[in-house]
Amino acid sequence: APAPEAPKGFLNRLLGRNSAAPVVRRELDDDMLEQLEELLIASDMGVDTALRVTANIAEGRYGKKVSVQEIKELLAQEIARIMEPVARPLPLYPKTPQVVLVVGVNGSGKTTTIGKLASQFKAAGKHVVIAAGDTFRAAAVEQLQVWGDRAGVPVLTAPEGSDPASLAFDAMTRAQAEGADLLMIDTAGRLQNRQDLMEELAKIVRVIRKKDPDAPHNTLLVLDATTGQNAISQTETFQKLADVSGLVMTKLDGTAKGGVLVALADKFGLPIHAIGVGEQIDDLAPFDPEEFAAALTG
Ligand code: GDP
């Protein structure tokens, strides 16, 4: 069963009896620790991470008097500490074109994220090319073209149902010929047939390596924060399908499930390159651990 949604600022509910007075101190006992664990699990932090974070907070403080305010601060510190090592923007390499393969299940926000990234890099003066590699979804290709137009970046497409690897090869050829800085390749997200998807991704990689043995330089996995713990299983799956090098977490606006990011950082240690905070072209932000921890703990 899915965990119950924790409202934003969920820690305000901790110590319900004293919630009107966050500075009132109470003994840090088993009851309080259990409440804390439950709240963290409800935020989708995952049981293992929630237990460890709670244990760290209890260490040296068990049986002593603490206030909700102090617990919040300690929790924010714990979370920021877990998140700091993974907060890293997409690295840019001197060798161009840098090839970024973008993977993730359909609906996770791949198309939108590619559009937002393209816009950011374009604004930074980079020459960007996009390849609409999900050739089986006409709607995805159309959508990517809309984003490309918005960002002022060319989108290479191929007829519906054609070989994505062949499109990727053409895109590499064009990106190299144009001296592009960045080539972003969208891919299919049909997890229903993993074997097909694995072969498709492997073929794309094989083909672009004919043009550059170091490509792809990044394999970005796009995850939807609102799916909570599913983001964990998706990461496991995509690590088997591709050589995932970093994450973008979308839809962090208006979800109480953001705790899954802590679980991801704790479990996989993959860099979080950016977060999606809305549907508009500018709604992609660098991941800031302290801001995130403050928002999560309310
Ligand atoms: P794809 O199938 O993985 O390419 O997913 P799309 O890019 O088409 O995104 C699926 C839906 O999620 C669309 O309605 C997007 O507008 C929406 N979306 C993507 N990123 C975000 C985000 O960061 N916040 C919000 N609120 N919506 C997003």
Short mmCIF file of C-alpha atoms and ligand atoms in Angstrom, two decimals:
data_model
loop_
_atom_site.label_atom_id
_atom_site.label_comp_id
_atom_site.label_asym_id
_atom_site.label_seq_id
_atom_site.Cartn_x
_atom_site.Cartn_y
_atom_site.Cartn_z
CA ALA A 1 0.00 0.00 0.00
CA PRO A 2 1.31 3.48 -0.76
CA ALA A 3 2.50 5.50 2.20
CA PRO A 4 0.05 8.18 3.31
CA GLU A 5 0.85 11.63 1.98
CA ALA A 6 2.73 13.78 4.40
CA PRO A 7 1.67 17.42 4.12
CA LYS A 8 4.32 20.03 3.50
CA GLY A 9 5.88 21.06 6.76
CA PHE A 10 4.87 17.70 8.11
CA LEU A 11 7.07 18.05 11.13
CA ASN A 12 4.61 20.55 12.51
CA ARG A 13 2.45 17.62 13.40
CA LEU A 14 5.15 16.04 15.45
CA LEU A 15 4.42 16.48 19.14
CA GLY A 16 0.81 17.31 18.31
CA ARG A 17 0.16 18.11 21.93
CA ASN A 18 2.65 20.91 21.82
CA SER A 19 2.33 21.91 18.18
CA ALA A 20 1.22 25.41 19.10
CA ALA A 21 4.51 25.87 20.89
CA PRO A 22 7.38 24.58 18.76
CA VAL A 23 9.90 25.68 21.35
CA VAL A 24 8.33 23.74 24.24
CA ARG A 25 10.75 21.00 25.24
CA ARG A 26 9.79 17.41 25.75
CA GLU A 27 11.76 14.29 26.52
CA LEU A 28 13.15 12.59 23.43
CA ASP A 29 11.68 9.15 24.13
CA ASP A 30 10.70 6.10 22.10
CA ASP A 31 7.30 7.56 21.42
CA MET A 32 8.74 10.69 19.87
CA LEU A 33 11.30 8.74 17.85
CA GLU A 34 8.60 6.46 16.54
CA GLN A 35 6.50 9.44 15.44
CA LEU A 36 9.52 10.89 13.72
CA GLU A 37 10.23 7.63 11.89
CA GLU A 38 6.63 7.43 10.71
CA LEU A 39 6.67 10.98 9.43
CA LEU A 40 9.89 10.38 7.54
CA ILE A 41 8.59 7.18 6.01
CA ALA A 42 5.40 9.01 5.00
CA SER A 43 7.56 11.53 3.14
CA ASP A 44 8.85 8.58 1.09
CA MET A 45 12.31 8.61 2.52
CA GLY A 46 12.28 4.84 2.67
CA VAL A 47 12.45 2.73 5.82
CA ASP A 48 16.23 2.23 5.92
CA THR A 49 17.07 5.89 5.50
CA ALA A 50 14.32 6.99 7.90
CA LEU A 51 15.62 4.65 10.59
CA ARG A 52 19.19 5.78 10.19
CA VAL A 53 18.32 9.47 10.19
CA THR A 54 16.22 8.98 13.31
CA ALA A 55 19.00 7.05 15.01
CA ASN A 56 21.48 9.83 14.21
CA ILE A 57 19.15 12.38 15.75
CA ALA A 58 18.64 10.24 18.85
CA GLU A 59 22.35 9.74 19.37
CA GLY A 60 23.47 11.57 22.48
CA ARG A 61 20.03 13.09 22.94
CA TYR A 62 17.92 10.14 24.01
CA GLY A 63 16.10 10.89 27.27
CA LYS A 64 17.00 14.55 27.07
CA LYS A 65 14.60 17.43 26.54
CA VAL A 66 14.22 18.69 22.98
CA SER A 67 11.80 21.00 21.19
CA VAL A 68 10.14 20.49 17.81
CA GLN A 69 12.18 23.40 16.55
CA GLU A 70 15.41 21.66 17.55
CA ILE A 71 14.30 18.38 15.98
CA LYS A 72 13.51 20.20 12.75
CA GLU A 73 16.92 21.79 12.67
CA LEU A 74 18.68 18.51 13.40
CA LEU A 75 16.65 16.76 10.76
CA ALA A 76 17.38 19.45 8.19
CA GLN A 77 21.10 19.09 8.98
CA GLU A 78 20.96 15.30 8.61
CA ILE A 79 19.16 15.55 5.28
CA ALA A 80 21.47 18.25 3.94
CA ARG A 81 24.45 16.11 4.95
CA ILE A 82 23.13 13.16 2.94
CA MET A 83 22.29 15.36 -0.04
CA GLU A 84 25.39 17.53 -0.28
CA PRO A 85 27.64 14.98 -2.04
CA VAL A 86 25.06 14.36 -4.79
CA ALA A 87 24.19 17.99 -5.54
CA ARG A 88 26.21 18.48 -8.72
CA PRO A 89 25.23 20.33 -11.90
CA LEU A 90 25.65 18.51 -15.20
CA PRO A 91 29.42 18.54 -15.79
CA LEU A 92 30.52 20.15 -19.01
CA TYR A 93 33.50 18.70 -20.83
CA PRO A 94 35.93 20.54 -23.03
CA LYS A 95 35.52 17.98 -25.78
CA THR A 96 32.50 18.62 -27.97
CA PRO A 97 29.91 17.68 -28.91
CA GLN A 98 29.11 16.43 -25.45
CA VAL A 99 26.50 13.73 -25.85
CA VAL A 100 23.77 13.43 -23.25
CA LEU A 101 21.52 10.41 -23.48
CA VAL A 102 18.24 10.98 -21.66
CA VAL A 103 16.39 7.95 -20.29
CA GLY A 104 13.35 7.38 -18.10
CA VAL A 105 9.83 5.99 -18.19
CA ASN A 106 7.19 7.72 -20.29
CA GLY A 107 5.58 10.55 -18.41
CA SER A 108 8.54 11.13 -16.11
CA GLY A 109 9.26 14.45 -17.78
CA LYS A 110 12.05 13.57 -20.26
CA THR A 111 10.76 15.76 -23.06
CA THR A 112 10.14 18.71 -20.76
CA THR A 113 13.53 18.35 -19.10
CA ILE A 114 15.35 18.21 -22.43
CA GLY A 115 13.53 21.39 -23.47
CA LYS A 116 14.43 23.16 -20.22
CA LEU A 117 18.08 22.05 -20.38
CA ALA A 118 18.34 23.07 -24.03
CA SER A 119 17.00 26.49 -23.14
CA GLN A 120 19.49 26.92 -20.29
CA PHE A 121 22.49 25.86 -22.34
CA LYS A 122 21.38 27.96 -25.28
CA ALA A 123 21.08 30.97 -22.96
CA ALA A 124 24.62 30.23 -21.77
CA GLY A 125 25.79 30.57 -25.37
CA LYS A 126 26.05 26.87 -26.17
CA HIS A 127 25.21 25.38 -29.52
CA VAL A 128 22.69 22.65 -28.75
CA VAL A 129 21.16 19.93 -30.92
CA ILE A 130 18.31 17.62 -29.86
CA ALA A 131 17.54 14.20 -31.32
CA ALA A 132 13.96 12.98 -30.90
CA GLY A 133 14.93 9.38 -30.29
CA ASP A 134 11.54 8.15 -29.08
CA THR A 135 10.57 7.47 -32.68
CA PHE A 136 7.67 5.22 -31.70
CA ARG A 137 5.71 7.99 -29.99
CA ALA A 138 4.65 10.59 -32.54
CA ALA A 139 3.27 12.76 -29.75
CA ALA A 140 6.62 12.75 -27.96
CA VAL A 141 8.40 13.85 -31.14
CA GLU A 142 5.88 16.64 -31.69
CA GLN A 143 6.19 17.75 -28.09
CA LEU A 144 9.96 17.81 -28.32
CA GLN A 145 9.71 19.98 -31.43
CA VAL A 146 7.53 22.43 -29.53
CA TRP A 147 10.16 22.59 -26.78
CA GLY A 148 12.95 22.94 -29.35
CA ASP A 149 11.14 25.89 -30.94
CA ARG A 150 10.68 27.52 -27.55
CA ALA A 151 14.36 27.07 -26.73
CA GLY A 152 15.49 28.04 -30.24
CA VAL A 153 17.27 24.72 -30.67
CA PRO A 154 17.05 22.40 -33.70
CA VAL A 155 15.30 19.05 -33.13
CA LEU A 156 16.24 16.18 -35.41
CA THR A 157 13.40 13.78 -36.10
CA ALA A 158 12.88 10.60 -38.08
CA PRO A 159 9.73 9.00 -39.51
CA GLU A 160 7.50 7.28 -36.96
CA GLY A 161 8.66 3.77 -36.19
CA SER A 162 12.12 4.22 -37.68
CA ASP A 163 15.32 3.06 -36.00
CA PRO A 164 16.31 5.41 -33.13
CA ALA A 165 19.95 4.37 -33.49
CA SER A 166 20.01 5.53 -37.07
CA LEU A 167 18.56 8.88 -35.98
CA ALA A 168 21.18 9.10 -33.22
CA PHE A 169 23.92 8.45 -35.77
CA ASP A 170 22.61 11.20 -38.06
CA ALA A 171 22.34 13.53 -35.08
CA MET A 172 25.96 12.81 -34.13
CA THR A 173 27.06 13.49 -37.70
CA ARG A 174 25.20 16.79 -37.74
CA ALA A 175 26.33 17.85 -34.26
CA GLN A 176 29.95 17.18 -35.20
CA ALA A 177 29.64 18.91 -38.57
CA GLU A 178 28.08 21.98 -36.95
CA GLY A 179 30.60 22.04 -34.14
CA ALA A 180 27.77 21.75 -31.61
CA ASP A 181 28.63 21.88 -27.92
CA LEU A 182 25.87 19.59 -26.78
CA LEU A 183 23.76 16.85 -28.28
CA MET A 184 20.81 15.63 -26.23
CA ILE A 185 19.24 12.37 -27.31
CA ASP A 186 15.73 11.52 -26.13
CA THR A 187 14.94 7.82 -25.83
CA ALA A 188 11.90 5.60 -25.49
CA GLY A 189 10.55 4.87 -22.03
CA ARG A 190 8.60 1.70 -22.60
CA LEU A 191 9.47 -0.41 -19.62
CA GLN A 192 6.79 -2.93 -20.58
CA ASN A 193 9.33 -4.60 -22.83
CA ARG A 194 12.65 -4.30 -21.07
CA GLN A 195 14.56 -6.54 -23.42
CA ASP A 196 13.59 -4.43 -26.44
CA LEU A 197 14.40 -1.23 -24.60
CA MET A 198 17.76 -2.55 -23.45
CA GLU A 199 18.68 -3.56 -26.99
CA GLU A 200 17.47 -0.24 -28.34
CA LEU A 201 19.56 1.74 -25.85
CA ALA A 202 22.59 -0.48 -26.41
CA LYS A 203 22.32 0.01 -30.15
CA ILE A 204 22.13 3.79 -29.80
CA VAL A 205 25.28 3.72 -27.66
CA ARG A 206 27.08 1.40 -30.09
CA VAL A 207 26.26 3.58 -33.05
CA ILE A 208 27.21 6.92 -31.51
CA ARG A 209 30.51 5.40 -30.33
CA LYS A 210 31.43 4.89 -33.96
CA LYS A 211 31.55 8.68 -34.13
CA ASP A 212 33.01 9.24 -30.66
CA PRO A 213 34.26 6.34 -28.51
CA ASP A 214 33.63 8.39 -25.33
CA ALA A 215 29.96 9.02 -26.09
CA PRO A 216 27.54 9.23 -24.42
CA HIS A 217 29.31 11.45 -21.91
CA ASN A 218 26.30 11.48 -19.63
CA THR A 219 23.30 9.21 -19.28
CA LEU A 220 20.66 11.19 -17.50
CA LEU A 221 17.83 9.38 -15.79
CA VAL A 222 14.67 11.48 -15.41
CA LEU A 223 12.49 10.54 -12.44
CA ASP A 224 9.08 11.83 -11.36
CA ALA A 225 9.06 12.76 -7.67
CA THR A 226 5.33 12.15 -7.37
CA THR A 227 5.83 8.44 -7.95
CA GLY A 228 7.48 8.18 -4.55
CA GLN A 229 9.18 4.85 -3.94
CA ASN A 230 8.73 3.84 -7.60
CA ALA A 231 11.62 6.16 -8.34
CA ILE A 232 13.83 3.68 -6.47
CA SER A 233 12.79 0.69 -8.56
CA GLN A 234 13.03 2.75 -11.74
CA THR A 235 16.60 3.68 -10.88
CA GLU A 236 17.46 0.04 -10.26
CA THR A 237 15.90 -0.97 -13.56
CA PHE A 238 17.54 1.76 -15.63
CA GLN A 239 20.92 1.05 -14.10
CA LYS A 240 20.58 -2.41 -15.62
CA LEU A 241 19.45 -1.02 -18.99
CA ALA A 242 21.98 1.79 -19.31
CA ASP A 243 25.03 3.28 -17.68
CA VAL A 244 23.15 5.92 -15.68
CA SER A 245 25.50 8.75 -14.69
CA GLY A 246 23.11 11.22 -13.07
CA LEU A 247 19.55 12.12 -12.19
CA VAL A 248 17.03 14.84 -12.79
CA MET A 249 14.05 14.75 -10.43
CA THR A 250 10.94 16.36 -11.89
CA LYS A 251 7.66 17.55 -10.39
CA LEU A 252 9.15 18.51 -7.06
CA ASP A 253 6.72 21.42 -7.07
CA GLY A 254 3.74 20.61 -4.93
CA THR A 255 4.65 17.10 -3.84
CA ALA A 256 5.11 15.84 -0.32
CA LYS A 257 6.94 12.83 -1.72
CA GLY A 258 10.25 14.67 -2.05
CA GLY A 259 11.70 12.48 0.67
CA VAL A 260 12.36 9.89 -2.02
CA LEU A 261 15.26 12.05 -3.13
CA VAL A 262 16.94 11.41 0.21
CA ALA A 263 16.43 7.69 -0.20
CA LEU A 264 17.88 7.85 -3.73
CA ALA A 265 20.92 9.80 -2.61
CA ASP A 266 21.46 7.43 0.29
CA LYS A 267 21.04 4.27 -1.75
CA PHE A 268 22.66 5.09 -5.10
CA GLY A 269 24.79 8.19 -4.56
CA LEU A 270 24.13 9.27 -8.15
CA PRO A 271 24.56 13.00 -8.77
CA ILE A 272 21.36 15.02 -8.88
CA HIS A 273 21.99 17.45 -11.71
CA ALA A 274 18.78 19.45 -11.54
CA ILE A 275 15.22 19.44 -10.29
CA GLY A 276 12.00 20.19 -12.15
CA VAL A 277 9.80 22.64 -10.31
CA GLY A 278 7.05 23.35 -12.83
CA GLU A 279 5.88 22.97 -16.41
CA GLN A 280 7.40 26.16 -17.83
CA ILE A 281 10.71 26.41 -19.67
CA ASP A 282 12.48 28.15 -16.77
CA ASP A 283 11.23 25.67 -14.17
CA LEU A 284 14.45 23.72 -13.88
CA ALA A 285 16.63 24.56 -10.90
CA PRO A 286 20.01 23.43 -9.63
CA PHE A 287 19.63 21.09 -6.70
CA ASP A 288 20.30 22.94 -3.44
CA PRO A 289 20.61 20.52 -0.49
CA GLU A 290 20.01 23.08 2.22
CA GLU A 291 17.01 24.62 0.56
CA PHE A 292 15.64 21.16 -0.11
CA ALA A 293 16.16 20.03 3.49
CA ALA A 294 14.51 23.19 4.80
CA ALA A 295 11.50 22.73 2.50
CA LEU A 296 11.17 19.06 3.40
CA THR A 297 11.26 19.61 7.13
CA GLY A 298 8.90 22.59 6.84
P1 GDP B 1 8.01 12.21 -21.00
O1 GDP B 1 6.93 11.27 -21.42
O2 GDP B 1 8.97 11.56 -20.06
O3 GDP B 1 8.71 12.87 -22.13
O4 GDP B 1 7.30 13.34 -20.12
P2 GDP B 1 6.89 14.84 -20.48
O5 GDP B 1 8.09 15.69 -20.57
O6 GDP B 1 5.95 14.84 -21.62
O7 GDP B 1 6.14 15.25 -19.13
C1 GDP B 1 4.96 14.61 -18.68
C2 GDP B 1 4.08 15.64 -17.96
O8 GDP B 1 4.75 16.09 -16.79
C3 GDP B 1 3.79 16.88 -18.77
O9 GDP B 1 2.45 17.25 -18.55
C4 GDP B 1 4.74 17.92 -18.21
O10 GDP B 1 4.24 19.22 -18.31
C5 GDP B 1 4.81 17.49 -16.75
N1 GDP B 1 6.07 17.90 -16.09
C6 GDP B 1 7.34 17.64 -16.47
N2 GDP B 1 8.23 18.15 -15.59
C7 GDP B 1 7.50 18.77 -14.63
C8 GDP B 1 7.83 19.47 -13.40
O11 GDP B 1 8.99 19.64 -13.01
N3 GDP B 1 6.77 19.92 -12.67
C9 GDP B 1 5.48 19.75 -13.05
N4 GDP B 1 4.50 20.23 -12.25
N5 GDP B 1 5.15 19.08 -14.16
C10 GDP B 1 6.13 18.60 -14.95
#
